[in-house]
Short mmCIF file of C-alpha atoms and ligand atoms in Angstrom, two decimals:
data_model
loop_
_atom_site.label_atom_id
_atom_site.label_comp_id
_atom_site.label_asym_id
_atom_site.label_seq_id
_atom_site.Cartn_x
_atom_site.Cartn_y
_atom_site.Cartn_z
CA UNK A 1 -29.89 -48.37 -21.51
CA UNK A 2 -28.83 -51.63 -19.98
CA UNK A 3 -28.80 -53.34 -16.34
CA UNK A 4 -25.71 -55.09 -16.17
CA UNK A 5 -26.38 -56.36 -12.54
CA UNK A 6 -28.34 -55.03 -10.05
CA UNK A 7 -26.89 -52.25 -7.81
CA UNK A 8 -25.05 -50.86 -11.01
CA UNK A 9 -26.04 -47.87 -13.47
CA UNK A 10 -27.61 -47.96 -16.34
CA UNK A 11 -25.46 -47.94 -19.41
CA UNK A 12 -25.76 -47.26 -22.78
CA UNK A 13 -25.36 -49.72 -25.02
CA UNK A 14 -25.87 -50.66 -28.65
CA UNK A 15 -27.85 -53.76 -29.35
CA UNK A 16 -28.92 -55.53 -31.80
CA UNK A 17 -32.12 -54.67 -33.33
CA UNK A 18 -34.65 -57.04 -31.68
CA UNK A 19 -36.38 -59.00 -34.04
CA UNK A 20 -40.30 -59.99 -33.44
CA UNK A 21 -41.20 -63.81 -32.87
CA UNK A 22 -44.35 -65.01 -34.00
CA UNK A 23 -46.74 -63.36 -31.98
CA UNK A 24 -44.65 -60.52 -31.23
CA UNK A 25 -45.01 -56.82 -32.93
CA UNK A 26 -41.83 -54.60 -33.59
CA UNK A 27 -42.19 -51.29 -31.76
CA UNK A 28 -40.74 -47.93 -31.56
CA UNK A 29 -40.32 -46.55 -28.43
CA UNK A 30 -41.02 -42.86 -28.51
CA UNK A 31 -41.25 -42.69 -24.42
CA UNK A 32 -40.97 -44.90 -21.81
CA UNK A 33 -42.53 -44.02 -17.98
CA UNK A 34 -39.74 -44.72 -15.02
CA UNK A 35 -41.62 -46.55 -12.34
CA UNK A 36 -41.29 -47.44 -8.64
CA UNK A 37 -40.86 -51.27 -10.41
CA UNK A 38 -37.72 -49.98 -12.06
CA UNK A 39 -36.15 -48.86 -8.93
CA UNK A 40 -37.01 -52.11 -7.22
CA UNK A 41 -35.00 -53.94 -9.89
CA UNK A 42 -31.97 -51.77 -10.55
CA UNK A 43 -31.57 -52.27 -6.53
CA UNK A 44 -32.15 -55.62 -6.34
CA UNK A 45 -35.05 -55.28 -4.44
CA UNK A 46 -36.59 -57.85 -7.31
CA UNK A 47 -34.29 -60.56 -7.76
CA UNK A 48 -34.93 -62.58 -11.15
CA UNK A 49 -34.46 -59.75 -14.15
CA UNK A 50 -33.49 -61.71 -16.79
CA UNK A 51 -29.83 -60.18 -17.14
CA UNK A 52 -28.17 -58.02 -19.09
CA UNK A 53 -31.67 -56.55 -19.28
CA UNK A 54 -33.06 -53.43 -20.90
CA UNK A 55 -35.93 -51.89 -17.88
CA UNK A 56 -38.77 -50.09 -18.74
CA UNK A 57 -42.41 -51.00 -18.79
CA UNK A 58 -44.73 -48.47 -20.20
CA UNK A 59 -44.18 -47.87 -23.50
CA UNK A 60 -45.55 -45.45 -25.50
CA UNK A 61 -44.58 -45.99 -29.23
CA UNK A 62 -45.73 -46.67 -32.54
CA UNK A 63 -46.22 -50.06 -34.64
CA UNK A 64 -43.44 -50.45 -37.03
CA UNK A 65 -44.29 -54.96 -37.48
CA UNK A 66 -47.60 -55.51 -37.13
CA UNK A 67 -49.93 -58.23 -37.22
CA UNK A 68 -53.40 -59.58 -36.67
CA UNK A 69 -54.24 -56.54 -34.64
CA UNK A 70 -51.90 -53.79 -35.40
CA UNK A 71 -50.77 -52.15 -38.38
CA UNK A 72 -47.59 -50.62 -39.04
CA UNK A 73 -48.16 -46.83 -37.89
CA UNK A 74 -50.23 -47.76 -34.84
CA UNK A 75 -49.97 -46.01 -31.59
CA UNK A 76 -49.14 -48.73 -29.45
CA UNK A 77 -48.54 -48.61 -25.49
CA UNK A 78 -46.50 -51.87 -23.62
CA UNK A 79 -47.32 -52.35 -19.90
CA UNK A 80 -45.96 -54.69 -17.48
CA UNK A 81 -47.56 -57.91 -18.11
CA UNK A 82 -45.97 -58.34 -21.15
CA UNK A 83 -47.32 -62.45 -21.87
CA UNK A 84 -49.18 -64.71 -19.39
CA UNK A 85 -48.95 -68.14 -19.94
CA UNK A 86 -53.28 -68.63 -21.22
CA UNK A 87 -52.91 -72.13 -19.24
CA UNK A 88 -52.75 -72.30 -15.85
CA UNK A 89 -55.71 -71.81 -13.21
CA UNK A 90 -55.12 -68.17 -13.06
CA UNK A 91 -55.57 -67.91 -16.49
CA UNK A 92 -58.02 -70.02 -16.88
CA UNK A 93 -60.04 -68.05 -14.59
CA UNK A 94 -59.63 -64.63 -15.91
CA UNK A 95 -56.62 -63.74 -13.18
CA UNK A 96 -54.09 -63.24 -15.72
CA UNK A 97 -52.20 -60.97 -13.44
CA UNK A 98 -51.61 -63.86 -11.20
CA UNK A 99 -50.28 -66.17 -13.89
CA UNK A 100 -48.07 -68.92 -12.66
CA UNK A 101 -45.91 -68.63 -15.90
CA UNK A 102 -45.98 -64.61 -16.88
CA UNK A 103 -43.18 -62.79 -18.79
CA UNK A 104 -42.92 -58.98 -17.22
CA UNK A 105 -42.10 -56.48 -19.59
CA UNK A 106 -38.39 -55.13 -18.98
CA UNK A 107 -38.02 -57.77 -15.93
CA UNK A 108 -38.36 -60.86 -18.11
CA UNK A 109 -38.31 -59.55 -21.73
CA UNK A 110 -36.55 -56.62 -22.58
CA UNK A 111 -38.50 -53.13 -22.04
CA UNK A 112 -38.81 -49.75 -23.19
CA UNK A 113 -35.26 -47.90 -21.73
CA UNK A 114 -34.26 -48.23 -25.69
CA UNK A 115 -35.56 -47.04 -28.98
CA UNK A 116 -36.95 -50.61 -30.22
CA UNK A 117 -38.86 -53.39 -27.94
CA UNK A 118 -40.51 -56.48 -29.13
CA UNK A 119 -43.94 -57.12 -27.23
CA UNK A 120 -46.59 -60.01 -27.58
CA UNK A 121 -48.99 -58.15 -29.67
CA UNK A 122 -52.26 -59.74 -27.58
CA UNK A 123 -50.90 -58.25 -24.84
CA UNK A 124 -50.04 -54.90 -26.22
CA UNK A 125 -52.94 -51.85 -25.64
CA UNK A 126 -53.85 -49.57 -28.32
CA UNK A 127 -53.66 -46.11 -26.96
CA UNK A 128 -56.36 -43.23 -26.83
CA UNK A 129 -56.14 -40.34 -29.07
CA UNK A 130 -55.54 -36.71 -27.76
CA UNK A 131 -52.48 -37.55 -25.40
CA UNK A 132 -48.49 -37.12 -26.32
CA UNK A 133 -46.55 -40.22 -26.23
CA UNK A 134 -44.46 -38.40 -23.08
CA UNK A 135 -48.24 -37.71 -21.36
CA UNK A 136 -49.38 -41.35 -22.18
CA UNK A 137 -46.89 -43.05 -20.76
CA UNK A 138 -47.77 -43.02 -17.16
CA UNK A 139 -50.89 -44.70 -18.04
CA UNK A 140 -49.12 -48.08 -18.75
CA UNK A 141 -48.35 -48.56 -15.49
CA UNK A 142 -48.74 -45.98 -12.89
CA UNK A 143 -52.38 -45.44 -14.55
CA UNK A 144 -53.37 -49.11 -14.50
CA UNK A 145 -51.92 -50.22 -11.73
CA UNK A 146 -53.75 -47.38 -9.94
CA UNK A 147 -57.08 -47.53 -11.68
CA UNK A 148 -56.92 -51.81 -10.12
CA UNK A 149 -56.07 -50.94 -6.99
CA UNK A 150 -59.05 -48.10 -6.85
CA UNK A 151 -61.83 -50.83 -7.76
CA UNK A 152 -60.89 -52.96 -4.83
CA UNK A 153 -61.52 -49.80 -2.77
CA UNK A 154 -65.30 -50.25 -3.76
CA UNK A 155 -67.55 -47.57 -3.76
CA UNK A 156 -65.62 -46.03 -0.74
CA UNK A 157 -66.57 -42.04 -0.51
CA UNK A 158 -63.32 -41.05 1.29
CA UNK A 159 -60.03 -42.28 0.33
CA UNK A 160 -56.84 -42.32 1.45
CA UNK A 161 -53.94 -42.27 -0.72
CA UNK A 162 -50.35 -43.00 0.92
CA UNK A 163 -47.57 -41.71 -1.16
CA UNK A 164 -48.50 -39.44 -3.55
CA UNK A 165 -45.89 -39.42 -7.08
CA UNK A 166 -46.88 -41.02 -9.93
CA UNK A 167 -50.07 -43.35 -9.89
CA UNK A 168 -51.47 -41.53 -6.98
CA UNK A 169 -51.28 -37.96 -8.78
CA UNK A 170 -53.45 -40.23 -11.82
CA UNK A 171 -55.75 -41.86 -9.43
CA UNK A 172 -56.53 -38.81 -7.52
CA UNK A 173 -57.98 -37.33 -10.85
CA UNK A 174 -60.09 -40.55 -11.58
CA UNK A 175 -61.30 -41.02 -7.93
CA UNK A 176 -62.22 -37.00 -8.12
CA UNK A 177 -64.23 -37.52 -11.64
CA UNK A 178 -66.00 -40.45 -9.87
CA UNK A 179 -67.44 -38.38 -6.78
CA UNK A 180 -65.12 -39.37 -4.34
CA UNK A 181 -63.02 -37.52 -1.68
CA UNK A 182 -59.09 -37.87 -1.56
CA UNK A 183 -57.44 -37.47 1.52
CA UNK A 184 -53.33 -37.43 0.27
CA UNK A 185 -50.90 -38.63 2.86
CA UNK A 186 -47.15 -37.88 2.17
CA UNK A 187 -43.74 -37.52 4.24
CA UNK A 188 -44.47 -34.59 6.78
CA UNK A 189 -41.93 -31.98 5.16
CA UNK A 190 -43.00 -33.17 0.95
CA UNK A 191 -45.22 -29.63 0.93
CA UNK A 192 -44.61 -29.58 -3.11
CA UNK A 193 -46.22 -33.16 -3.19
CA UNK A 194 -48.68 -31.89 -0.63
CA UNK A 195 -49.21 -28.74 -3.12
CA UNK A 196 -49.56 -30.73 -5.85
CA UNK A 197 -52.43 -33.22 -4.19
CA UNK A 198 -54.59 -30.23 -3.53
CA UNK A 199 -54.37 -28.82 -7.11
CA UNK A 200 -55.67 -32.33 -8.33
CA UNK A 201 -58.69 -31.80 -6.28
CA UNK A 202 -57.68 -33.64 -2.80
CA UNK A 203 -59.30 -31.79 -0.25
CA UNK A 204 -56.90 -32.94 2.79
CA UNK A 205 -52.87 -33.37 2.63
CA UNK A 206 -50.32 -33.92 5.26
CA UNK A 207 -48.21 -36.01 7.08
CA UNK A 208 -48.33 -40.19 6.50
CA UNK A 209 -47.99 -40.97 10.30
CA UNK A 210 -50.58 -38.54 11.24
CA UNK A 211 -54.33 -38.41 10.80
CA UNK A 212 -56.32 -36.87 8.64
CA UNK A 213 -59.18 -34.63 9.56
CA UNK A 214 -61.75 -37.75 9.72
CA UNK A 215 -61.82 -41.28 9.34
CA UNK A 216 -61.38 -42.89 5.59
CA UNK A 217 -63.66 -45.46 3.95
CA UNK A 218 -60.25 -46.46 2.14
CA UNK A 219 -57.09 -46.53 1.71
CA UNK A 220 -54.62 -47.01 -0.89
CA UNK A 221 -50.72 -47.56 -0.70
CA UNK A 222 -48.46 -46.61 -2.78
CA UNK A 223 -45.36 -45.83 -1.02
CA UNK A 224 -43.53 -48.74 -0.50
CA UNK A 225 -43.35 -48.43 3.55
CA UNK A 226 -45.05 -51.01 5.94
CA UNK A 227 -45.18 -49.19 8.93
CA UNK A 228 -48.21 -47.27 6.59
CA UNK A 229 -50.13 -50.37 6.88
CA UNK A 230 -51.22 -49.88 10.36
CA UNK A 231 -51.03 -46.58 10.02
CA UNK A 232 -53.89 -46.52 7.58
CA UNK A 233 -55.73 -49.51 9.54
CA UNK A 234 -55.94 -47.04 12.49
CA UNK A 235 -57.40 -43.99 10.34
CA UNK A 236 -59.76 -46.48 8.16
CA UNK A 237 -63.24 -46.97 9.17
CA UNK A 238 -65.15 -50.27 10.00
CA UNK A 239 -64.92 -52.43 6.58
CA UNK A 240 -62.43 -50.20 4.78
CA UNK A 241 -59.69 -51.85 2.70
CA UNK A 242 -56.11 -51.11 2.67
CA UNK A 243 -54.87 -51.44 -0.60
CA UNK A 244 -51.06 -52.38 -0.90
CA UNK A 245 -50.37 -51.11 -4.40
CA UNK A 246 -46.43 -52.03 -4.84
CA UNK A 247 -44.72 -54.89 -5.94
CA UNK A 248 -42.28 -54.44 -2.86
CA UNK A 249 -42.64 -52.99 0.26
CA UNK A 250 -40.95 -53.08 3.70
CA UNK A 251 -41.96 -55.47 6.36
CA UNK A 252 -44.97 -54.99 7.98
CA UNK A 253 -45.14 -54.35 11.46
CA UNK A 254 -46.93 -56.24 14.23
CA UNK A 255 -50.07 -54.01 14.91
CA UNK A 256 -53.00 -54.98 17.78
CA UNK A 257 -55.93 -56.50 16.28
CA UNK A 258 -58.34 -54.28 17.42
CA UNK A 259 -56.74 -52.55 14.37
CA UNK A 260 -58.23 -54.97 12.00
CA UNK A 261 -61.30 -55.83 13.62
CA UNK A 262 -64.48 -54.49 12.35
CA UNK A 263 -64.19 -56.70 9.15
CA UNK A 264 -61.60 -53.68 8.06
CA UNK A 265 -59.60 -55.95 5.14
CA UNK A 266 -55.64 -55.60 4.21
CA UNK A 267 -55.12 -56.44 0.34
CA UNK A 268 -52.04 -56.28 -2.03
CA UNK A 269 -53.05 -55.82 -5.96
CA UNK A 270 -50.66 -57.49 -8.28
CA UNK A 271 -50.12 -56.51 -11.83
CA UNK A 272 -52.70 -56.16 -14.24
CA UNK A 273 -54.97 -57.80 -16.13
CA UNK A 274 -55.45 -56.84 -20.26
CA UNK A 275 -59.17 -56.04 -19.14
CA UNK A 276 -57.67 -53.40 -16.87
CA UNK A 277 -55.87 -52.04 -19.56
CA UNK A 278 -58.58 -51.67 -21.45
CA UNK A 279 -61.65 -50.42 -19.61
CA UNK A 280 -58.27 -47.29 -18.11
CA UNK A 281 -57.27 -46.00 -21.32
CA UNK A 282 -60.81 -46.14 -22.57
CA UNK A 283 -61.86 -44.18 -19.33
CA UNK A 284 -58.59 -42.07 -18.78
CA UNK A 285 -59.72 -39.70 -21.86
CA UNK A 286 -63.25 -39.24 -21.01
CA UNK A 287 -62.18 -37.53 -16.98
CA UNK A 288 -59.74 -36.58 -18.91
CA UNK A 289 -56.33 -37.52 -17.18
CA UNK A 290 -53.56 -35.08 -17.24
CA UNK A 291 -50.05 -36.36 -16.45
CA UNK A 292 -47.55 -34.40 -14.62
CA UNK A 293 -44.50 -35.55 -16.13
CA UNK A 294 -41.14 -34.51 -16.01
CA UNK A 295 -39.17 -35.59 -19.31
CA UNK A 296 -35.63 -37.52 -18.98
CA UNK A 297 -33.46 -38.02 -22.96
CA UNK A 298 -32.95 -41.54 -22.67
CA UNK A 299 -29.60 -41.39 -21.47
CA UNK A 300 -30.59 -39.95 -18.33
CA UNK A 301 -32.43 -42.37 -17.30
CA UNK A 302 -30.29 -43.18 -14.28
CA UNK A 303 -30.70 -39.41 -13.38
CA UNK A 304 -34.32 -40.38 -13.53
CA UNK A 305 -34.09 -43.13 -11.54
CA UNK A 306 -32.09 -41.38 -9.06
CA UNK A 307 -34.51 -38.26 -8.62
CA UNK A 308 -37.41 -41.33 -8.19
CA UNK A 309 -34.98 -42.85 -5.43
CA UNK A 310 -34.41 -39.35 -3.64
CA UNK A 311 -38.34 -38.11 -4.08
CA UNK A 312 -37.12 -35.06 -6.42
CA UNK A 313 -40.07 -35.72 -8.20
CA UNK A 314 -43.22 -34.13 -8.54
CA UNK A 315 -45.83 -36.55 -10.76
CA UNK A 316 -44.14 -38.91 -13.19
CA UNK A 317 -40.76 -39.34 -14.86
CA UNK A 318 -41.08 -40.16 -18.26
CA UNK A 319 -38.08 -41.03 -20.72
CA UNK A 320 -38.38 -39.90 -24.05
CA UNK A 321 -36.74 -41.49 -26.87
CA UNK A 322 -36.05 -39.41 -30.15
ZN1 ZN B 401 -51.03 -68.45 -16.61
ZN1 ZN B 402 -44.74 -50.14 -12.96
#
């Protein structure tokens, strides 16, 4: 499925088959997750994509050109930092995921909204056992970005999570296997989202503007709405961290600083690093991580994209490619 410009649909399209560079692994795409991402650059919310461009960023699939470190017939998953450039500071420092020069999968390369993708194999994750491709692929994005974004909480004991789809229905589960309380915050009328928090163990849900039923060590955000920032500020306790999860989010606005004060901090969390990827899908087994996924044929992906737009969706839409 192909991104002509942004603000269009999807369309399907034959390509040629993509052929690996050295480096690069030939996959199989047997699902690809729809993320938040995705939205942002079929809007044009995210204004480089490489274009025509093929979206999709957490593949599940299987190794059909290997390697050094995978074989044909490997389970294989693709996630958004698809190469980082090894030289620059960042790099150099082991902050890949703030590379000056990094190539995002289905932004800058060519992703996983099709039934082959090239990826750089270094940067390409081996995937645990005991998981369907479909219930894997949240992991490569939703999962990681969300298992990040909960280490710069800390050891906080009660945490807030603002929006609550995809990585926070994944980061719930982890937070709960780790000891710590969720407090879900969603639009005041979502009560299947709201449902859906308190089956993964959170213990409060309810409205995004309001306040939960005591103050949070934490917070993280993963609706893309700025007026949450302050919002959580004002339910977070002296030094909590607000964690701005998304890539894109509306402006921020002003807020009093007595809102801050109390060494309370305000942090974004960009991409990932390969480490991330690692120590998730080594840990995501062991809680164990179940997926809620609702399962697009890759030529409904704009259908999935659409339900993402409108909040249809309970969990994580997941393409799957046959
Ligand atoms: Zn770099
Ligand atoms: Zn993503």
């Amino acid at each position: 499925m192909v991104l002509q410009a942004p603000g269009q649909r999807l369309e399907p399209t034959e390509l040629a088959d993509p052929v690996p560079a050295a480096g690069q692994i030939l996959v199989r795409v047997a699902a690809c997750g729809v993320c938040r991402t995705d939205l942002h650059i079929v809007d044009g919310e995210l204004s480089e994509p490489k274009l025509p461009l093929v979206p999709g960023h957490q593949i599940a699939g299987t190794v059909l050109e290997g390697g050094e470190r995978f074989a044909a017939g490997d389970r294989v998953g693709v996630p958004w930092l698809g190469e980082s450039c090894g030289r620059c500071r960042y790099c150099l420092s082991g902050r890949e995921n703030l590379c000056d020069n990094p190539v995002f999968t289905g932004y800058g390369r060519d992703g996983g909204y099709a039934e082959l993708a090239v990826a750089a194999e270094p940067f390409a994750l081996p995937l645990p056992s005991g998981l369907s491709d479909v219930e894997t692929a949240p992991l490569l994005c939703a999962g990681l970005i969300g298992y990040r974004a909960l280490r710069m909480t800390g050891d906080a004991e009660r945490l807030g999570l603002y929006g609550f789809g995809a990585a926070a229905h994944i980061v719930c589960q982890v937070a709960r296997h780790e000891g710590r309380r969720v407090f879900a915050f969603t639009r005041a009328d979502d009560e299947d989202a709201q449902r859906f928090a308190r089956e993964l163990g959170a213990e409060w849900a309810g409205d995004a503007a309001g306040a939960p039923p005591e103050e949070l060590d934490a917070a993280i955000l993963f609706a893309p709405v700025g007026e949450h920032v302050p919002a959580a500020l004002r339910v977070t306790a002296k030094g909590g961290t607000v964690v701005c999860a998304g890539i894109h989010m509306s402006d921020i606005p002003s807020f009093p600083y007595e809102l801050l004060w109390g060494e309370r901090i305000v942090r974004s969390v960009a991409n990932l690093t390969r480490r991330d990827g690692e120590e998730f899908l080594a840990l995501a087994p062991t809680v164990p991580v179940h997926t809620r996924v609702s399962e697009y044929p890759l030529e409904r992906a704009n259908d999935a994209l659409d339900d993402l737009r409108a909040g249809r969706l309970v969990g994580s839409a997941v393409l799957s490619v046959s």
